[in-house]
Coordinates of C-alpha atoms in Angstrom, one line a residue:
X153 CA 51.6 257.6 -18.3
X154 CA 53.0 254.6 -20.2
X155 CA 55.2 255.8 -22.9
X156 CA 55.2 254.4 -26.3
X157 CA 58.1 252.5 -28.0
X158 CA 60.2 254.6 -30.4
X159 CA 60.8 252.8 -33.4
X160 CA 64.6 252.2 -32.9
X161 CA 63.4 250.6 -29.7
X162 CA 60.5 248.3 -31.5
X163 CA 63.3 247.3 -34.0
X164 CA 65.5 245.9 -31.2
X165 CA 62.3 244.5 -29.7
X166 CA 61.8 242.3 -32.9
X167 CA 65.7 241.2 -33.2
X168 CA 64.9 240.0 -29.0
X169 CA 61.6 238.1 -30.3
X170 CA 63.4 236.4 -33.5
X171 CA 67.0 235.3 -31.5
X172 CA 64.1 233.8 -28.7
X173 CA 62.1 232.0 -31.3
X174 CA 65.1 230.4 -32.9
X175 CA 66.0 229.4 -29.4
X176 CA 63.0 227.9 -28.2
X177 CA 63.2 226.0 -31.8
X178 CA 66.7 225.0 -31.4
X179 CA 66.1 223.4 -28.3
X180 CA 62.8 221.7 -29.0
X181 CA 64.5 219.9 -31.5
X182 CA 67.7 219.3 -29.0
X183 CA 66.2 215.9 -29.0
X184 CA 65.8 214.9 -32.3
X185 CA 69.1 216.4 -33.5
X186 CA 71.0 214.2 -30.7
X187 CA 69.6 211.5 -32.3
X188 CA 70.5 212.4 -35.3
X189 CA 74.3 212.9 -34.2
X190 CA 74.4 209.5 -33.6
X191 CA 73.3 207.3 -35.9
X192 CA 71.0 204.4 -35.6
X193 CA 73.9 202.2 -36.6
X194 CA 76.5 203.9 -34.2
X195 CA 73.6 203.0 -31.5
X196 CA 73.5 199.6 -32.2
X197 CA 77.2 199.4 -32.3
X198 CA 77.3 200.9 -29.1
X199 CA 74.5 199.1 -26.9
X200 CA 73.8 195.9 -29.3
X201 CA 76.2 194.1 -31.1
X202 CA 77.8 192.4 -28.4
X203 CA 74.4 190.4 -27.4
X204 CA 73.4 190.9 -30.9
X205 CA 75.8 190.3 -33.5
X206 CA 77.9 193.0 -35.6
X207 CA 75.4 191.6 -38.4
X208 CA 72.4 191.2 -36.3
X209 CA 72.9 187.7 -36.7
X210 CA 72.4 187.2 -33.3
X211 CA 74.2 185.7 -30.1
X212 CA 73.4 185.2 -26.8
X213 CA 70.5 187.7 -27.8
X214 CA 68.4 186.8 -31.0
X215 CA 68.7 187.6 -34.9
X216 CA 67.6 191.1 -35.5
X217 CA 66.7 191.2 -38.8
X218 CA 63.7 192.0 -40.9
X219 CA 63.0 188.2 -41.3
X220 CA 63.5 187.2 -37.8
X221 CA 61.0 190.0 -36.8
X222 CA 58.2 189.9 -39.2
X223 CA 55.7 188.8 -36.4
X224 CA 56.8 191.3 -34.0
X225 CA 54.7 194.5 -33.5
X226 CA 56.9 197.8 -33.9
X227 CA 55.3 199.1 -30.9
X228 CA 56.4 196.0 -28.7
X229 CA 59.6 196.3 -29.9
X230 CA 60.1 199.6 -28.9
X231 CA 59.0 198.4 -25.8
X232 CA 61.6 196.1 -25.4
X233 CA 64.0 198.1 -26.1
X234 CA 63.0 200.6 -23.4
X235 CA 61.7 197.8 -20.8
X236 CA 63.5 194.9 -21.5
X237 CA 62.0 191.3 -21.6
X238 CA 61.4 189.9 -18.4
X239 CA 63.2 186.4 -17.6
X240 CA 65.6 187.0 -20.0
X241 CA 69.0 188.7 -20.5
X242 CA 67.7 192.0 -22.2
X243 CA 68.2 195.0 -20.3
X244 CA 66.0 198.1 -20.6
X245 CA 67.8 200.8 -22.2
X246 CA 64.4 203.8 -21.5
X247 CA 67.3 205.4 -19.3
X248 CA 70.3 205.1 -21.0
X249 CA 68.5 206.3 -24.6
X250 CA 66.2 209.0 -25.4
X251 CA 62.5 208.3 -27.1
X252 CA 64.5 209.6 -30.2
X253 CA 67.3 207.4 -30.0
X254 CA 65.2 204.2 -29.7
X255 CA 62.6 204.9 -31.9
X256 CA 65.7 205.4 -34.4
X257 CA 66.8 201.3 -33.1
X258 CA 63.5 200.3 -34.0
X259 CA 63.5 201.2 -36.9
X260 CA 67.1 199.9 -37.5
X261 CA 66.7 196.7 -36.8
X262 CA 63.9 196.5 -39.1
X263 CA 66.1 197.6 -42.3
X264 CA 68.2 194.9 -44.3
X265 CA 71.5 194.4 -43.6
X266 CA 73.8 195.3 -46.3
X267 CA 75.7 193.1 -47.2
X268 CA 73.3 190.5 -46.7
X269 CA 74.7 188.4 -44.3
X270 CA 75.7 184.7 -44.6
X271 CA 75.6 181.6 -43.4
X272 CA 78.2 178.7 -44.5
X273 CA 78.8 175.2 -43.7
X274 CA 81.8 176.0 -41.7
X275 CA 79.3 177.8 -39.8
X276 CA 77.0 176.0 -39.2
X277 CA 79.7 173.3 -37.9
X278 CA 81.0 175.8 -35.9
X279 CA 78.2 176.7 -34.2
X280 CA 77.4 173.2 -32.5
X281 CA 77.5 172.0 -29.2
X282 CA 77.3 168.1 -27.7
X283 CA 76.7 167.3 -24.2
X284 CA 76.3 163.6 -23.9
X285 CA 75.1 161.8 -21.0
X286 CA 77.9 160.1 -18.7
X287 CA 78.8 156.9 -19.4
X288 CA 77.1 155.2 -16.6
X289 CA 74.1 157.5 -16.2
X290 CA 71.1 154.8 -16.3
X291 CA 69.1 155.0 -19.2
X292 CA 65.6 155.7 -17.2
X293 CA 63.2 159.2 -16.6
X294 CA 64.3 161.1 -13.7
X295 CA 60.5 161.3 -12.7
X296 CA 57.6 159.4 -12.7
X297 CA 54.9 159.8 -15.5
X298 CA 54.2 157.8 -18.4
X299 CA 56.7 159.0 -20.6
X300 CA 53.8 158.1 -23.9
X301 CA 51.4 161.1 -22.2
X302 CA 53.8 164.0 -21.8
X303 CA 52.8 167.5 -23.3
X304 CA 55.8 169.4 -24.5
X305 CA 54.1 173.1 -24.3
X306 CA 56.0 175.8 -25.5
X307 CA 55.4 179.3 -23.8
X308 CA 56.0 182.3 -26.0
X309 CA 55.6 184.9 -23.5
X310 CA 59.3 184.3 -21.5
X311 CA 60.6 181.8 -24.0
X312 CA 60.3 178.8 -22.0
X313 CA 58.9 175.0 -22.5
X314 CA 57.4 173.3 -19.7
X315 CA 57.0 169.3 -19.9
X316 CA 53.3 168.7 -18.2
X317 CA 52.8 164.9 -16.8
X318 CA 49.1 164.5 -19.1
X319 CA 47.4 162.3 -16.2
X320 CA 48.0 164.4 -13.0
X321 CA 48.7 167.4 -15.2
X322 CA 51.2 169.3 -13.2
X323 CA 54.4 170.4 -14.2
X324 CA 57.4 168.3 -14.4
X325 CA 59.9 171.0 -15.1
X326 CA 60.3 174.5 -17.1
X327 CA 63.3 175.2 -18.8
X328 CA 64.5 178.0 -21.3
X329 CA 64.1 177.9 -25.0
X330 CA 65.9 179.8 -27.8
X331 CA 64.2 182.8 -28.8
X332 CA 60.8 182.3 -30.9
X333 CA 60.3 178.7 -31.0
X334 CA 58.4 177.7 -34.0
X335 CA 56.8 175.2 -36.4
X336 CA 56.2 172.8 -33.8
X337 CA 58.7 170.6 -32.1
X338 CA 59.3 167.0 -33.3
X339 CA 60.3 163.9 -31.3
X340 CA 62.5 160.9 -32.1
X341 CA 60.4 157.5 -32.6
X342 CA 60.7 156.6 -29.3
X343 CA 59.4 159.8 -27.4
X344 CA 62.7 160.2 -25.3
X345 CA 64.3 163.0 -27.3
X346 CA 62.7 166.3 -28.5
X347 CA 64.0 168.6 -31.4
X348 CA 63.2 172.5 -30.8
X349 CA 63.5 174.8 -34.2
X350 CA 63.7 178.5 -33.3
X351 CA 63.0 181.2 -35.3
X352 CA 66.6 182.4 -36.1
X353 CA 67.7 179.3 -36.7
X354 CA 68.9 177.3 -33.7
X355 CA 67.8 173.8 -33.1
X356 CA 68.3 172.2 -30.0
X357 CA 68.3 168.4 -28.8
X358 CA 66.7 167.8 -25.7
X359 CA 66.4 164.7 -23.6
X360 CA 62.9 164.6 -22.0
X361 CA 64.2 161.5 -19.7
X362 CA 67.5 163.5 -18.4
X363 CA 65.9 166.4 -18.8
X364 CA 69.1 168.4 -20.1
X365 CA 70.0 169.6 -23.4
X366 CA 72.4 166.8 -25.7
X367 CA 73.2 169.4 -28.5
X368 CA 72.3 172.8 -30.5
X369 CA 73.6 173.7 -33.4
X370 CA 72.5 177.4 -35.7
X371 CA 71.5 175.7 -39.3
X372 CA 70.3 178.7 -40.5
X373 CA 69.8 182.6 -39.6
X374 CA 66.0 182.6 -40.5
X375 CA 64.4 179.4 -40.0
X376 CA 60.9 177.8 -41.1
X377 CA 60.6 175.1 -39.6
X378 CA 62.6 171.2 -38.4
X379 CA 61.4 167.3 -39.2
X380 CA 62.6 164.1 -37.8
X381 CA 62.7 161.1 -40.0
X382 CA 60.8 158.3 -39.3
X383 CA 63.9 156.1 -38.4
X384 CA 65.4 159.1 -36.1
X385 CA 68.5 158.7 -37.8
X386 CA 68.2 162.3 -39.6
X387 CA 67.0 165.8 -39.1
X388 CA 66.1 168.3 -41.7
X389 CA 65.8 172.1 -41.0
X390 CA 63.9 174.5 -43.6
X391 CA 65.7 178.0 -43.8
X392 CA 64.6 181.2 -45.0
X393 CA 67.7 183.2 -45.3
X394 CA 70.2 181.9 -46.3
X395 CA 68.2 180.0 -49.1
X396 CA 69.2 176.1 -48.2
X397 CA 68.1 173.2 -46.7
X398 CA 70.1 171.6 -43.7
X399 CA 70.8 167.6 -42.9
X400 CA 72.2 166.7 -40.2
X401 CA 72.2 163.0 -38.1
X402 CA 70.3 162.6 -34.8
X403 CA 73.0 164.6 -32.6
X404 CA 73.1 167.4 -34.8
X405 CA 75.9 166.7 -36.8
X406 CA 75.8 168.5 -40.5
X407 CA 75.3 165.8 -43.0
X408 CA 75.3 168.4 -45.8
X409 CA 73.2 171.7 -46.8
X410 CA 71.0 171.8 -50.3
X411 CA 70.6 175.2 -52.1
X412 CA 67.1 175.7 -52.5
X413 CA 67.2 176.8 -55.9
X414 CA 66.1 175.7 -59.7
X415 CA 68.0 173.1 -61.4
X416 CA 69.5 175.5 -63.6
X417 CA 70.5 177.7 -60.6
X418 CA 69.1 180.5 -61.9
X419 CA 66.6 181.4 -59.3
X420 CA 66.5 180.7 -55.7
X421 CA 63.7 180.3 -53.1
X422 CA 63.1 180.4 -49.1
X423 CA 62.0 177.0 -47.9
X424 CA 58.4 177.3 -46.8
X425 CA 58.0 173.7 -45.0
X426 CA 59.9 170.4 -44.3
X427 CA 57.6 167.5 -43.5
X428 CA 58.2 164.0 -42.8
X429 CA 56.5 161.5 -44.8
X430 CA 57.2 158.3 -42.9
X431 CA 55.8 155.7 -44.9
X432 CA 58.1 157.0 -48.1
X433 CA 61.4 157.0 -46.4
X434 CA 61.6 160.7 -47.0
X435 CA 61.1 164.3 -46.7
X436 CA 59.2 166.4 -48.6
X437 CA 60.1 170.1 -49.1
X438 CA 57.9 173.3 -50.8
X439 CA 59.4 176.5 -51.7
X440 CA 58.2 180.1 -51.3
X441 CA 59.4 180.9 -54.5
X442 CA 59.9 178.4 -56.9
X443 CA 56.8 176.5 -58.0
X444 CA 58.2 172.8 -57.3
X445 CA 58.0 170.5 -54.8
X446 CA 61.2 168.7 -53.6
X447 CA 61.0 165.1 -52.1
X448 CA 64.4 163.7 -50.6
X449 CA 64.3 160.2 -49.2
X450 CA 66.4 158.8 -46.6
X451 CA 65.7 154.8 -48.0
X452 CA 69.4 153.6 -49.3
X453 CA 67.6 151.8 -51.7
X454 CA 65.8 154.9 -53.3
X455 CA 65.3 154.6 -57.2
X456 CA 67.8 156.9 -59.2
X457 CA 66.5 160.2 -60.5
X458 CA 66.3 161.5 -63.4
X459 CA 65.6 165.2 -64.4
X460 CA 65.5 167.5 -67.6
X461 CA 65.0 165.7 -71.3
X462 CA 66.3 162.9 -72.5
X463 CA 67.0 163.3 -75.6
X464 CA 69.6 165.5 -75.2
X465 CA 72.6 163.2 -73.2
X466 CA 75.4 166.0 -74.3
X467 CA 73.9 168.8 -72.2
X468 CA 74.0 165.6 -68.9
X469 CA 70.1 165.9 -69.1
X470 CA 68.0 162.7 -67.8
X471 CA 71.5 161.4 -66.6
X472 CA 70.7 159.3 -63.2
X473 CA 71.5 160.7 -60.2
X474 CA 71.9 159.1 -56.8
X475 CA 67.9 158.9 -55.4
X476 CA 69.1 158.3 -51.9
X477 CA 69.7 162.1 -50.2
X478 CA 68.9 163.2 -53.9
X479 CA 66.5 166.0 -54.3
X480 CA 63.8 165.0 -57.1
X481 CA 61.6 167.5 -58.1
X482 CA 58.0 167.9 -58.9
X483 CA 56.9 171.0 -61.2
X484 CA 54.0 173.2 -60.3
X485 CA 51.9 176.0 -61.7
X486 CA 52.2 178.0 -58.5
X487 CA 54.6 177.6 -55.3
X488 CA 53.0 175.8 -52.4
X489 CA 52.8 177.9 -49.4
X490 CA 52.5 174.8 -46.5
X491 CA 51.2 171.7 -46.8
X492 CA 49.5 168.7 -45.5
X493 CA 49.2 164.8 -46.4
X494 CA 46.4 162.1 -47.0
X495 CA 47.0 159.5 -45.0
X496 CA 48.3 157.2 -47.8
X497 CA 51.3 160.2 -47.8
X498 CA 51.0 159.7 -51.8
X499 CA 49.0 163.3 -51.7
X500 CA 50.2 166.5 -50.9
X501 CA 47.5 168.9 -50.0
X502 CA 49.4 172.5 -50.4
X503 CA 48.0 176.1 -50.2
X504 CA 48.8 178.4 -52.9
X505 CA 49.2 181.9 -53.1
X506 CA 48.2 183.0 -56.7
X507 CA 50.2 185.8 -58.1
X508 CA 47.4 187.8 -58.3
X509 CA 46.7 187.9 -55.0
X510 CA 50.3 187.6 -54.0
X511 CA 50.8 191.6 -53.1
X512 CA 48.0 191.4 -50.4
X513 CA 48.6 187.7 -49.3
X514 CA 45.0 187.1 -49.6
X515 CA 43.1 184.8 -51.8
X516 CA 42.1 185.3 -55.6
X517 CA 39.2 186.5 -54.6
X518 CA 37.4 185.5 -57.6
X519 CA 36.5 181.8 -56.8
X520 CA 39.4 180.6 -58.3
X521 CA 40.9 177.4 -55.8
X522 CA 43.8 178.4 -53.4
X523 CA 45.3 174.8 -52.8
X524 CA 45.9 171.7 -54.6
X525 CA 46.4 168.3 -54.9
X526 CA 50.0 166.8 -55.8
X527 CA 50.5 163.4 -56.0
X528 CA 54.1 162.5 -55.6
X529 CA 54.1 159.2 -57.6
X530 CA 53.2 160.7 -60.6
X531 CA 54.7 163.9 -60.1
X532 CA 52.1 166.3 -61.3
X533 CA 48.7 168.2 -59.4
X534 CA 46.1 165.6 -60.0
X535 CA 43.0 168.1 -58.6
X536 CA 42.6 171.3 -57.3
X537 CA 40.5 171.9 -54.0
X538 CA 37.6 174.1 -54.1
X539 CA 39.0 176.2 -50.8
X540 CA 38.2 179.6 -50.6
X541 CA 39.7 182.2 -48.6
X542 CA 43.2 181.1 -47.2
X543 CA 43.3 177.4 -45.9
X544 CA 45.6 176.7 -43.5
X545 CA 46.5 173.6 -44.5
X546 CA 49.2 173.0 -42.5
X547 CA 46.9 173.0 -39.4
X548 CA 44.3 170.4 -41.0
X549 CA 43.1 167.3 -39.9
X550 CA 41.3 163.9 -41.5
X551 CA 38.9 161.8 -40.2
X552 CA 36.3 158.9 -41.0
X553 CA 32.9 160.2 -42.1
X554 CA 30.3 157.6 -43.9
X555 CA 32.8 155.1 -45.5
X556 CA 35.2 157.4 -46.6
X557 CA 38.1 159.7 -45.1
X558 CA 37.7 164.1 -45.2
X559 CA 40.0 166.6 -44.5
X560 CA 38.7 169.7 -42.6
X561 CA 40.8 172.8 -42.4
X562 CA 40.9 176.1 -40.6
X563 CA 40.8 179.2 -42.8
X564 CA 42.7 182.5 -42.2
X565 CA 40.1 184.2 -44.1
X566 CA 37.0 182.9 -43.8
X567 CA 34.8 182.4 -40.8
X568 CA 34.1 178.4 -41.7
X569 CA 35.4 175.4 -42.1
X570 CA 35.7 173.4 -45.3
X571 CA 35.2 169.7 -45.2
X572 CA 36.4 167.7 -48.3
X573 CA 36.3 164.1 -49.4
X574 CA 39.6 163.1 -50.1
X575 CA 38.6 160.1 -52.6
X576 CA 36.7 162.5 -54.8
X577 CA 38.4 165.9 -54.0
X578 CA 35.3 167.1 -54.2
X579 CA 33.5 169.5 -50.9
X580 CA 31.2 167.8 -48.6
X581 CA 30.4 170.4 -46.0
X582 CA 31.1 173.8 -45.3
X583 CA 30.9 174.4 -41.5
X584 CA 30.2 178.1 -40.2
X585 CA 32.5 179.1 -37.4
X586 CA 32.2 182.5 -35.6
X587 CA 35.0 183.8 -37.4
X588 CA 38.7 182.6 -38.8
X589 CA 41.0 180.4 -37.0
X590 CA 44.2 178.8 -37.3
X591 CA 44.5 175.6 -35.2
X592 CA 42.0 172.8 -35.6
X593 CA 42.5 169.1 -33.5
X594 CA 41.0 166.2 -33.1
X595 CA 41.4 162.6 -32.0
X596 CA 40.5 159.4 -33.1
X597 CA 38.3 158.5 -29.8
X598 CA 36.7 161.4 -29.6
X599 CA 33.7 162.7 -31.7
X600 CA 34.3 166.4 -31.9
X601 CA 37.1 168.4 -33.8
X602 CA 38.2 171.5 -31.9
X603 CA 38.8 174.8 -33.8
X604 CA 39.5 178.3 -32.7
X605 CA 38.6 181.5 -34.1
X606 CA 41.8 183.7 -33.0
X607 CA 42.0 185.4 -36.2
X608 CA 38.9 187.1 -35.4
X609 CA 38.4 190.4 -33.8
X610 CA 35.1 189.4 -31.7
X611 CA 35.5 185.6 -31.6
X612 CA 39.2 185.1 -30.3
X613 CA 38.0 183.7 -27.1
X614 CA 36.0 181.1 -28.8
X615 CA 36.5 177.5 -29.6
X616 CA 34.1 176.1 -32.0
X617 CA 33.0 171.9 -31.5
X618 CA 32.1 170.2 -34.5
X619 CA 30.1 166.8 -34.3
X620 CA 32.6 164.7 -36.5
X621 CA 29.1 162.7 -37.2
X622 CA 27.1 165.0 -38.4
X623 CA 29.8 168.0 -39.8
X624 CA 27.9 170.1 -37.4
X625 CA 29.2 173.3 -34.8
X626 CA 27.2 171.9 -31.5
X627 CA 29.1 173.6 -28.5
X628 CA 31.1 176.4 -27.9
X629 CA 33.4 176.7 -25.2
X630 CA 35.0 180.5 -24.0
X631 CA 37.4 182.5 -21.9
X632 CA 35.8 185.6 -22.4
X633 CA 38.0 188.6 -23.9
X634 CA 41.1 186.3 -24.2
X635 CA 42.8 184.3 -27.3
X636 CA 41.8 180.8 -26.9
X637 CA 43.6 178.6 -29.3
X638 CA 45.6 175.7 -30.4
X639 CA 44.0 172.4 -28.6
X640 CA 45.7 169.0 -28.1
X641 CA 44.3 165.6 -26.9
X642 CA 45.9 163.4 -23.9
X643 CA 47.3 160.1 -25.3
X644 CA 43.6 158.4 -24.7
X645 CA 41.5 161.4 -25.9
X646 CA 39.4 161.9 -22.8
X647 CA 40.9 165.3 -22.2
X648 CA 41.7 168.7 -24.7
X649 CA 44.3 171.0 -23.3
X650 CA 43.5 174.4 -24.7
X651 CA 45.7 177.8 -24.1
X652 CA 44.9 181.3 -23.0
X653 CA 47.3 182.8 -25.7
X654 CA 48.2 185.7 -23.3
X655 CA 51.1 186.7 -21.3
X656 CA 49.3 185.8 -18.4
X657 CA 47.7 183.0 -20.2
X658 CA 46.8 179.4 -18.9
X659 CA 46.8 176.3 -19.9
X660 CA 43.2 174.8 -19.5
X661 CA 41.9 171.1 -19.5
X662 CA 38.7 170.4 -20.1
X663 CA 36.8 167.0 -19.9
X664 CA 36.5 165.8 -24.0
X665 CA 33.4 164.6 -23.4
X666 CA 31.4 167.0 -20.9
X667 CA 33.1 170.0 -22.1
X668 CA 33.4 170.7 -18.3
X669 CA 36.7 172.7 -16.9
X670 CA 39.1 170.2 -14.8
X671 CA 41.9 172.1 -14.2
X672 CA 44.3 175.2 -15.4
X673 CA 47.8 176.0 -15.0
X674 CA 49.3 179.3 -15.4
X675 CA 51.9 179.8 -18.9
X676 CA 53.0 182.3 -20.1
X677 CA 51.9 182.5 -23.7
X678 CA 51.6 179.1 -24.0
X679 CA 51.3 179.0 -28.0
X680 CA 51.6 175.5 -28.4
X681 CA 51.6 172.2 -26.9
X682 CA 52.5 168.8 -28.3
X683 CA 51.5 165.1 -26.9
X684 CA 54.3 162.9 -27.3
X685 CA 52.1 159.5 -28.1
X686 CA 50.0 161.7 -30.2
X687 CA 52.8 163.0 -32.4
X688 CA 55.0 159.9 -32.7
X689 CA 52.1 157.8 -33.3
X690 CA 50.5 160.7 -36.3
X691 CA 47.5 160.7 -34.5
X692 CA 44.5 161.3 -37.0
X693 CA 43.5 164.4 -35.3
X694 CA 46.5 165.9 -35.2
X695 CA 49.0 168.0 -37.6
X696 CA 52.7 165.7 -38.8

């Protein structure tokens, strides 16, 4: 017969139950609280910096700072972290940390550094490296292509570039890049040398004839974007943190840096976009921040400049200063996101992001226009553009359509395609598409413009052709469930090269005017790609 607990004996039977519960509780959260020994900056000290930077600032790894990873999911970078990128020097650390410990770097590297780190001229100068070619190295390609009908095509996946010979398209060579290549690569006027802008602020020189590297130097620790000037003496770099602007000379050399700020230094501003506008002799700069737009021309003969009032000489207003490397300034009602030109390069065609609509990122949503016309003669918006949604101006192309010239842009909103007549600023068409895109291409012996739809959910595999005739969508062309995006034409337009945004992507060429498949080389991520004759000639189809 089972006998029943006396109650001195159910007491010690409740102390057991309580000590056990406290136990199991103290080591479920054995994890957590290791992590919480060691703090996330401790961890970074520990397994980071010395790839990484004490600041994050980056070394032989990348910048890891909120700026430098804005497009980065947090769930791949925890991946990274625990897996490491593949072709690269980044270890995975899944056995060497616990899930606590790098979820807790994830997080991390996602906070601001404090103090905010900086970035000086002596820094910059430091930072460059030169590798000229030898002396009595012949000045010829090392293979044999038509150097006028190279693609550069950057692969985002692995960090690499590939150089693709456009008539047999096969692969001349694959090298690697700096991390996060981005705005687009620029070439020197004669197509030999290539200028690579990455997103924490290295740019590197590369020699497409020697194929090797001539110099890198770090202009910045968040970068925008680079332009080349039209005479290739001088390249400009656009910097998000710290807020400047960087000149240097064709090998890199730092010319001098520009605060990005107003001309009473009040208030600063990241650089949203450096553009060359070649028939100016200059470039042309918007801020994030600040509604102005800068122009700074490289002509030695530039007129002098001459800001504030002039009625009042004691305060140094309206004094001229130097117009050659001067920065003169165009006020605006709201800052330009990106921008594009007319083909005149007297007009600016900028998106804006109203401040209403400035804590979602979206539109106004109220029919009020989202971009604008600037012309930098006069100095002043001379039209808004009736755009809805969010253009993506930077990605927009012009063409001839009866007797006058349109623009056509991709929208990151909405699932068309606005066509406008840039003598009248007024809207000619308004295309459907089967959802928003970001790229659109053309070129100038072709009759259809090329636009994706990878900002859609459904329509990512989808490119949209538009009769440049008619402003009509008249073929599609898919790679079904995949990102099909950004497409660029061979120096005589008879082929598009489209990529499989993927990390097993592809790079696919299809016949301009049958729409047939003619070949496909594997990339990885291949998120741009860039025909030399196409850029250095400003192509009409394609972005400057």
């Amino acid at each position: 017969m089972r006998e029943t607990p006396t109650p001195r004996w159910r007491a010690h039977l409740a102390d057991a139950a309580r000590a056990a519960l406290v136990a199991g509780l103290c080591w479920m959260g054995y994890d957590l609280a290791t992590a919480q020994d060691i703090p996330a900056a401790t961890l970074y000290g520990t397994h980071c910096a010395s790839c990484h930077g004490a600041q994050r600032t980056g070394g032989m790894g990348p910048a890891l700072l909120p700026e430098s990873l804005s497009r980065l999911p947090a769930a791949e970078a925890l991946q990274v972290i625990t897996q490491g990128r593949t072709a690269t020097q980044m270890p995975a650390f899944g056995s060497t940390l616990s899930a606590a410990e790098a979820r807790a770097l994830a997080a991390f590297i996602r906070t601001p550094v404090v103090p905010a780190p900086s970035w000086a001229e002596s820094d910059i100068r430091a930072s460059r490296e030169f590798h000229p070619a030898p002396a009595n190295e012949p000045a010829a390609p090392l293979w044999q292509a038509d150097p006028m009908n190279l693609f550069v095509v950057v692969e985002g996946g692995d960090h690499h570039v590939s150089l693709v010979d456009g008539d047999r398209f096969e692969v001349i060579t694959r090298f690697a890049s700096r991390y996060a290549l981005h705005g687009g690569p620029k070439f020197s006027p004669d197509g030999r040398y290539v200028y690579f802008g990455s997103r924490d602020g290295w740019i590197t020189k590369y020699d497409l004839w020697r194929l090797a590297v001539v110099a890198e130097v770090r202009a910045g620790l968040n970068m925008r974007n680079v332009a080349v000037s039209a005479d290739g003496r001088w390249v400009m770099a656009a910097n998000y943190l710290p807020h400047t602007l960087a000149l240097f000379d064709s090998d890199l050399q730092l010319v001098r840096t520009y605060n990005a700020g107003t001309l009473d230094g009040k208030a600063s501003s990241r650089v949203s976009a450096v553009y060359d506008a070649a028939p100016r002799h200059s470039f042309v700069v918007a801020l994030k921040d600040i509604p102005e737009i800068w122009e700074i021309s490289y002509d030695p003969q530039a007129a002098p400049i001459h800001d504030g009032l002039v009625h009042d000489y004691k305060m140094g207003e309206a004094i001229a200063t130097p117009g050659y490397l001067g920065v003169r300034r165009t006020p605006l009602d709201e800052p330009l996101d990106d921008f594009f030109f007319d083909q005149s390069y007297r007009n600016v065609l900028g998106a804006t992001r109203p401040k209403d609509a400035a804590a979602t990122g979206a539109g106004t949503g109220n029919g009020a226009a989202t971009a604008q016309v600037v012309n930098l003669d006069v100095r002043r918006k001379i039209a808004d553009l009736p755009i809805a949604g969010m253009p993506h101006l930077g990605s927009g192309i012009t063409f001839a359509w009866n007797g006058t010239t349109v623009l056509a842009s991709p929208n990151l909103q909405g699932g068309a395609i606005d066509v406008i007549d840039m003598r009248t600023w007024k809207p000619v068409a308004t295309i459907p598409t089967p959802g928003p895109g970001f790229f659109m291409r053309s070129h100038e012996k072709t009759r259809y413009a090329w636009t994706d739809s990878m900002m859609s959910r459904s329509a990512k595999d989808t490119m949209t052709l538009i009769d440049k005739a008619t402003l009509q969508p008249v073929a599609t062309v898919r790679e079904p469930g995949k990102i099909l995006a950004h497409i660029e034409f061979t120096k005589d337009g008879k082929y598009a090269l489209a990529s499989v945004w993927e990390m097993d992507g592809a790079l696919i060429v299809y016949d301009a005017t049958t729409l047939k498949e003619v070949k496909r080389l594997p990339m990885s991520k291949p998120v741009g790609k860039y025909n030399v004759w196409n850029k250095i000639t400003r192509s009409e189809g394609t972005s400057h």
